[in-house]
mmCIF file of C-alpha atoms in Angstrom:
data_model
loop_
_atom_site.group_PDB
_atom_site.id
_atom_site.type_symbol
_atom_site.label_atom_id
_atom_site.label_comp_id
_atom_site.label_asym_id
_atom_site.label_seq_id
_atom_site.Cartn_x
_atom_site.Cartn_y
_atom_site.Cartn_z
ATOM 1 C CA ALA A 1 14.443 4.607 -10.103
ATOM 2 C CA GLN A 2 10.773 3.890 -9.601
ATOM 3 C CA SER A 3 8.436 6.630 -8.445
ATOM 4 C CA VAL A 4 4.797 7.614 -8.461
ATOM 5 C CA ALA A 5 3.344 11.095 -8.450
ATOM 6 C CA GLN A 6 -0.161 12.023 -7.441
ATOM 7 C CA PRO A 7 -0.212 15.721 -8.248
ATOM 8 C CA GLU A 8 -3.356 16.535 -6.282
ATOM 9 C CA ASP A 9 -3.485 16.187 -2.511
ATOM 10 C CA GLN A 10 -7.241 16.717 -2.605
ATOM 11 C CA VAL A 11 -10.004 16.290 -5.146
ATOM 12 C CA ASN A 12 -13.504 17.569 -4.456
ATOM 13 C CA VAL A 13 -16.497 16.676 -6.595
ATOM 14 C CA ALA A 14 -20.260 16.809 -6.299
ATOM 15 C CA GLU A 15 -22.210 13.591 -6.090
ATOM 16 C CA GLY A 16 -23.296 12.406 -9.511
ATOM 17 C CA ASN A 17 -20.441 14.162 -11.312
ATOM 18 C CA PRO A 18 -17.571 12.302 -12.920
ATOM 19 C CA LEU A 19 -14.349 12.088 -10.943
ATOM 20 C CA THR A 20 -10.708 11.713 -11.908
ATOM 21 C CA VAL A 21 -7.777 11.076 -9.604
ATOM 22 C CA LYS A 22 -4.482 11.563 -11.377
ATOM 23 C CA CYS A 23 -1.374 9.418 -11.261
ATOM 24 C CA THR A 24 1.864 9.520 -13.210
ATOM 25 C CA TYR A 25 4.707 7.099 -12.823
ATOM 26 C CA SER A 26 8.354 6.563 -13.607
ATOM 27 C CA VAL A 27 9.926 3.145 -14.003
ATOM 28 C CA SER A 28 12.977 1.944 -15.843
ATOM 29 C CA GLY A 29 11.076 -0.843 -17.601
ATOM 30 C CA ASN A 30 7.449 -1.696 -18.212
ATOM 31 C CA PRO A 31 5.091 -1.167 -15.297
ATOM 32 C CA TYR A 32 2.483 -2.977 -13.352
ATOM 33 C CA LEU A 33 0.120 -0.342 -11.976
ATOM 34 C CA PHE A 34 -2.313 -0.457 -9.083
ATOM 35 C CA TRP A 35 -4.937 1.643 -7.358
ATOM 36 C CA TYR A 36 -5.820 1.225 -3.713
ATOM 37 C CA VAL A 37 -8.412 2.950 -1.545
ATOM 38 C CA GLN A 38 -8.223 3.609 2.176
ATOM 39 C CA TYR A 39 -11.252 4.410 4.278
ATOM 40 C CA PRO A 40 -10.758 6.061 7.688
ATOM 41 C CA ASN A 41 -9.053 3.826 10.241
ATOM 42 C CA ARG A 42 -8.809 0.957 7.773
ATOM 43 C CA GLY A 43 -6.089 -0.720 5.784
ATOM 44 C CA LEU A 44 -5.694 -0.267 2.055
ATOM 45 C CA GLN A 45 -8.108 -2.090 -0.212
ATOM 46 C CA PHE A 46 -7.183 -3.152 -3.723
ATOM 47 C CA LEU A 47 -9.292 -1.471 -6.429
ATOM 48 C CA LEU A 48 -7.784 -2.443 -9.756
ATOM 49 C CA LYS A 49 -4.570 -3.139 -11.619
ATOM 50 C CA TYR A 50 -3.046 -2.879 -15.042
ATOM 51 C CA ILE A 51 -0.891 -5.785 -16.105
ATOM 52 C CA THR A 52 -1.105 -5.937 -19.856
ATOM 53 C CA GLY A 53 -3.633 -5.753 -22.660
ATOM 54 C CA ASP A 54 -6.520 -3.308 -22.805
ATOM 55 C CA ASN A 55 -5.492 0.136 -21.629
ATOM 56 C CA LEU A 56 -8.832 0.656 -19.888
ATOM 57 C CA VAL A 57 -9.044 -1.386 -16.721
ATOM 58 C CA LYS A 58 -12.261 -1.865 -14.771
ATOM 59 C CA GLY A 59 -12.236 -2.464 -11.052
ATOM 60 C CA SER A 60 -14.339 -2.547 -7.932
ATOM 61 C CA TYR A 61 -17.191 -0.159 -7.040
ATOM 62 C CA GLY A 62 -17.535 1.154 -10.605
ATOM 63 C CA PHE A 63 -14.010 2.540 -10.816
ATOM 64 C CA GLU A 64 -11.859 2.301 -13.902
ATOM 65 C CA ALA A 65 -8.410 3.484 -14.854
ATOM 66 C CA GLU A 66 -6.759 4.267 -18.140
ATOM 67 C CA PHE A 67 -3.171 3.354 -18.826
ATOM 68 C CA ASN A 68 -1.396 5.788 -21.127
ATOM 69 C CA LYS A 69 2.124 4.696 -21.920
ATOM 70 C CA SER A 70 3.145 7.805 -23.836
ATOM 71 C CA GLN A 71 2.092 10.054 -20.969
ATOM 72 C CA THR A 72 3.193 7.559 -18.290
ATOM 73 C CA SER A 73 -0.144 8.023 -16.584
ATOM 74 C CA PHE A 74 -2.702 5.814 -14.918
ATOM 75 C CA HIS A 75 -5.612 8.037 -13.933
ATOM 76 C CA LEU A 76 -8.466 6.666 -11.856
ATOM 77 C CA LYS A 77 -11.971 7.535 -13.033
ATOM 78 C CA LYS A 78 -15.598 7.021 -12.209
ATOM 79 C CA PRO A 79 -18.500 8.279 -14.331
ATOM 80 C CA SER A 80 -20.754 9.208 -11.411
ATOM 81 C CA ALA A 81 -19.331 9.848 -7.942
ATOM 82 C CA LEU A 82 -21.018 8.759 -4.716
ATOM 83 C CA VAL A 83 -20.642 10.281 -1.270
ATOM 84 C CA SER A 84 -19.446 6.851 -0.129
ATOM 85 C CA ASP A 85 -16.469 7.150 -2.526
ATOM 86 C CA SER A 86 -14.943 9.719 -0.188
ATOM 87 C CA ALA A 87 -11.640 8.214 0.901
ATOM 88 C CA LEU A 88 -7.887 8.341 0.428
ATOM 89 C CA TYR A 89 -6.675 6.900 -2.877
ATOM 90 C CA PHE A 90 -3.203 5.585 -3.587
ATOM 91 C CA CYS A 91 -1.581 4.811 -6.895
ATOM 92 C CA ALA A 92 1.277 2.297 -6.899
ATOM 93 C CA VAL A 93 3.742 0.991 -9.465
ATOM 94 C CA ILE A 94 6.146 -1.859 -9.823
ATOM 95 C CA ASP A 95 8.785 -2.397 -12.443
ATOM 96 C CA ARG A 96 8.094 -5.695 -14.225
ATOM 97 C CA GLY A 97 11.783 -6.321 -14.492
ATOM 98 C CA SER A 98 12.366 -5.859 -10.783
ATOM 99 C CA THR A 99 13.763 -8.899 -9.046
ATOM 100 C CA LEU A 100 12.554 -7.685 -5.681
ATOM 101 C CA GLY A 101 8.952 -7.036 -6.600
ATOM 102 C CA ARG A 102 8.624 -3.876 -4.543
ATOM 103 C CA LEU A 103 5.606 -1.634 -4.807
ATOM 104 C CA TYR A 104 6.175 2.116 -4.871
ATOM 105 C CA PHE A 105 3.269 4.222 -3.648
ATOM 106 C CA GLY A 106 2.257 7.770 -4.360
ATOM 107 C CA ARG A 107 1.521 10.099 -1.475
ATOM 108 C CA GLY A 108 -2.202 9.681 -1.805
ATOM 109 C CA THR A 109 -5.120 11.843 -2.924
ATOM 110 C CA GLN A 110 -7.982 12.627 -0.579
ATOM 111 C CA LEU A 111 -11.237 12.431 -2.496
ATOM 112 C CA THR A 112 -14.248 14.212 -1.049
ATOM 113 C CA VAL A 113 -17.646 13.822 -2.668
ATOM 114 C CA TRP A 114 -20.249 16.201 -1.322
ATOM 115 C CA PRO A 115 -24.002 15.605 -1.535
ATOM 116 C CA ASP B 1 -8.986 -7.500 5.374
ATOM 117 C CA ALA B 2 -8.076 -10.715 3.562
ATOM 118 C CA GLY B 3 -7.215 -12.954 6.513
ATOM 119 C CA ILE B 4 -4.627 -10.602 7.990
ATOM 120 C CA THR B 5 -4.594 -9.482 11.589
ATOM 121 C CA GLN B 6 -2.275 -7.087 13.322
ATOM 122 C CA SER B 7 -1.645 -6.759 17.024
ATOM 123 C CA PRO B 8 -1.828 -4.594 18.929
ATOM 124 C CA ARG B 9 -4.107 -2.223 17.048
ATOM 125 C CA HIS B 10 -3.073 0.723 19.182
ATOM 126 C CA LYS B 11 -0.042 1.251 21.361
ATOM 127 C CA VAL B 12 1.414 4.130 23.310
ATOM 128 C CA THR B 13 4.958 3.743 24.536
ATOM 129 C CA GLU B 14 7.842 5.817 25.777
ATOM 130 C CA THR B 15 11.062 6.740 24.030
ATOM 131 C CA GLY B 16 13.745 4.120 24.472
ATOM 132 C CA THR B 17 11.470 1.143 25.087
ATOM 133 C CA PRO B 18 11.382 -1.876 22.792
ATOM 134 C CA VAL B 19 8.190 -2.524 20.849
ATOM 135 C CA THR B 20 7.124 -5.536 18.809
ATOM 136 C CA LEU B 21 4.264 -5.509 16.352
ATOM 137 C CA ARG B 22 2.788 -8.717 15.058
ATOM 138 C CA CYS B 23 1.270 -9.567 11.713
ATOM 139 C CA HIS B 24 -0.586 -12.845 11.331
ATOM 140 C CA GLN B 25 -2.014 -14.222 8.086
ATOM 141 C CA THR B 26 -4.219 -17.193 7.337
ATOM 142 C CA GLU B 27 -3.745 -17.117 3.537
ATOM 143 C CA ASN B 28 -0.483 -19.068 3.414
ATOM 144 C CA HIS B 29 1.026 -16.356 1.206
ATOM 145 C CA ARG B 30 4.762 -16.419 0.784
ATOM 146 C CA TYR B 31 5.479 -12.691 0.750
ATOM 147 C CA MET B 32 4.911 -10.370 3.696
ATOM 148 C CA TYR B 33 5.662 -6.691 4.066
ATOM 149 C CA TRP B 34 5.799 -3.990 6.717
ATOM 150 C CA TYR B 35 4.983 -0.410 5.764
ATOM 151 C CA ARG B 36 4.638 2.783 7.677
ATOM 152 C CA GLN B 37 2.158 5.461 6.710
ATOM 153 C CA ASP B 38 2.811 9.104 7.484
ATOM 154 C CA PRO B 39 0.990 12.202 6.226
ATOM 155 C CA GLY B 40 2.557 13.514 3.050
ATOM 156 C CA HIS B 41 4.638 10.382 2.511
ATOM 157 C CA GLY B 42 2.144 7.747 1.505
ATOM 158 C CA LEU B 43 3.311 4.263 2.386
ATOM 159 C CA ARG B 44 6.973 3.464 2.748
ATOM 160 C CA LEU B 45 8.388 -0.018 2.879
ATOM 161 C CA ILE B 46 10.278 -0.901 6.062
ATOM 162 C CA HIS B 47 11.132 -4.586 5.599
ATOM 163 C CA TYR B 48 9.775 -7.502 3.685
ATOM 164 C CA SER B 49 9.992 -11.272 3.736
ATOM 165 C CA TYR B 50 10.023 -13.701 0.851
ATOM 166 C CA GLY B 51 9.855 -16.829 2.965
ATOM 167 C CA VAL B 52 10.480 -18.255 6.410
ATOM 168 C CA LYS B 53 13.685 -16.775 7.767
ATOM 169 C CA ASP B 54 14.181 -14.826 4.516
ATOM 170 C CA THR B 55 13.915 -11.091 4.990
ATOM 171 C CA ASP B 56 15.318 -7.950 3.439
ATOM 172 C CA LYS B 57 15.374 -4.221 4.000
ATOM 173 C CA GLY B 58 13.063 -1.676 2.484
ATOM 174 C CA GLU B 59 13.588 2.032 2.024
ATOM 175 C CA VAL B 60 13.161 3.090 5.684
ATOM 176 C CA SER B 61 14.630 0.186 7.643
ATOM 177 C CA ASP B 62 16.857 2.073 10.094
ATOM 178 C CA GLY B 63 15.770 1.432 13.679
ATOM 179 C CA TYR B 64 13.639 -1.585 12.759
ATOM 180 C CA SER B 65 14.240 -5.303 12.652
ATOM 181 C CA VAL B 66 12.010 -8.165 11.571
ATOM 182 C CA SER B 67 11.686 -11.874 12.028
ATOM 183 C CA ARG B 68 9.704 -14.592 10.350
ATOM 184 C CA SER B 69 9.901 -18.007 11.980
ATOM 185 C CA LYS B 70 6.629 -19.280 10.513
ATOM 186 C CA THR B 71 4.842 -18.639 7.255
ATOM 187 C CA GLU B 72 1.907 -17.034 9.010
ATOM 188 C CA ASP B 73 3.727 -14.618 11.326
ATOM 189 C CA PHE B 74 5.890 -11.595 10.566
ATOM 190 C CA LEU B 75 7.155 -9.540 13.500
ATOM 191 C CA LEU B 76 8.379 -5.974 13.396
ATOM 192 C CA THR B 77 10.568 -4.818 16.288
ATOM 193 C CA LEU B 78 11.592 -1.341 17.260
ATOM 194 C CA GLU B 79 14.620 -2.006 19.425
ATOM 195 C CA SER B 80 14.535 1.402 21.101
ATOM 196 C CA ALA B 81 11.528 3.437 20.064
ATOM 197 C CA THR B 82 11.935 7.079 19.110
ATOM 198 C CA SER B 83 9.338 9.804 18.563
ATOM 199 C CA SER B 84 10.109 9.737 14.825
ATOM 200 C CA GLN B 85 8.696 6.215 14.760
ATOM 201 C CA THR B 86 5.246 7.449 15.741
ATOM 202 C CA SER B 87 3.218 6.283 12.780
ATOM 203 C CA VAL B 88 0.605 3.881 11.514
ATOM 204 C CA TYR B 89 2.107 0.544 10.603
ATOM 205 C CA PHE B 90 0.598 -1.743 7.993
ATOM 206 C CA CYS B 91 1.355 -5.319 7.219
ATOM 207 C CA ALA B 92 0.699 -6.645 3.730
ATOM 208 C CA ILE B 93 0.869 -10.026 2.051
ATOM 209 C CA SER B 94 1.075 -11.252 -1.518
ATOM 210 C CA GLU B 95 0.972 -14.655 -3.092
ATOM 211 C CA SER B 96 4.162 -14.063 -5.033
ATOM 212 C CA ARG B 97 6.435 -11.174 -5.751
ATOM 213 C CA ALA B 98 4.330 -8.639 -7.548
ATOM 214 C CA SER B 99 6.626 -8.316 -10.513
ATOM 215 C CA GLY B 100 6.285 -12.010 -11.262
ATOM 216 C CA ILE B 101 2.670 -12.125 -12.343
ATOM 217 C CA GLY B 102 1.387 -8.782 -11.138
ATOM 218 C CA ASN B 103 -0.080 -10.022 -7.903
ATOM 219 C CA GLU B 104 -1.541 -7.318 -5.747
ATOM 220 C CA GLN B 105 -0.757 -6.941 -2.079
ATOM 221 C CA PHE B 106 -3.442 -7.268 0.586
ATOM 222 C CA PHE B 107 -3.261 -5.128 3.673
ATOM 223 C CA GLY B 108 -4.009 -5.616 7.335
ATOM 224 C CA PRO B 109 -6.012 -3.127 9.425
ATOM 225 C CA GLY B 110 -2.955 -1.308 10.763
ATOM 226 C CA THR B 111 -1.371 -0.534 14.130
ATOM 227 C CA ARG B 112 -1.302 3.020 15.407
ATOM 228 C CA LEU B 113 1.893 3.525 17.412
ATOM 229 C CA THR B 114 2.588 6.607 19.473
ATOM 230 C CA VAL B 115 6.025 7.109 20.986
ATOM 231 C CA LEU B 116 6.076 9.764 23.690
#
């Protein structure tokens, strides 16, 4: 069964500090992995994805994520946080071998960056 | 929001009434999805469509039905709304099934539904 865990409901960081939002996954085969961001009263926006190749994936707004197969993790990172990064972040996974192509989402992590 | 609109954006209704939510896309994408978002649950898939008149159930489909008569429109119907269906509903689209070539899904702005 596919599943995604985001172990932290909330992450708080000071502006200018590095941030990490954690994600671990479980799939029966090899994964495609995604990060989405949701600002208040908006839909989800795609940030980045891991398909294959380099384990470090770069995405929008200076975010990057590192795929670690042995730890089944796909943590989202940014070297220097901005107040405007405050939002709800979702990790999602899909099993490459899935015939249905369904995305499984984590419960979300609320990131707050204070000035 | 990637050429996706949802209507209505907000709705308050009473228990037992039928409700239909509409998702409209201008991207000509084949795949469309309905999710609900609830605190502590993330997004959960209700139904999805892989083409006109082709639909299938997601993980929380009880009490919901869908229809897709045109590529651009995907309707979600609550036949008899219950308070447990109070939620924010999101429509999403993708060019192909994500497991095919890792295509991401694009989301609409959401509909906030309150069932009293």
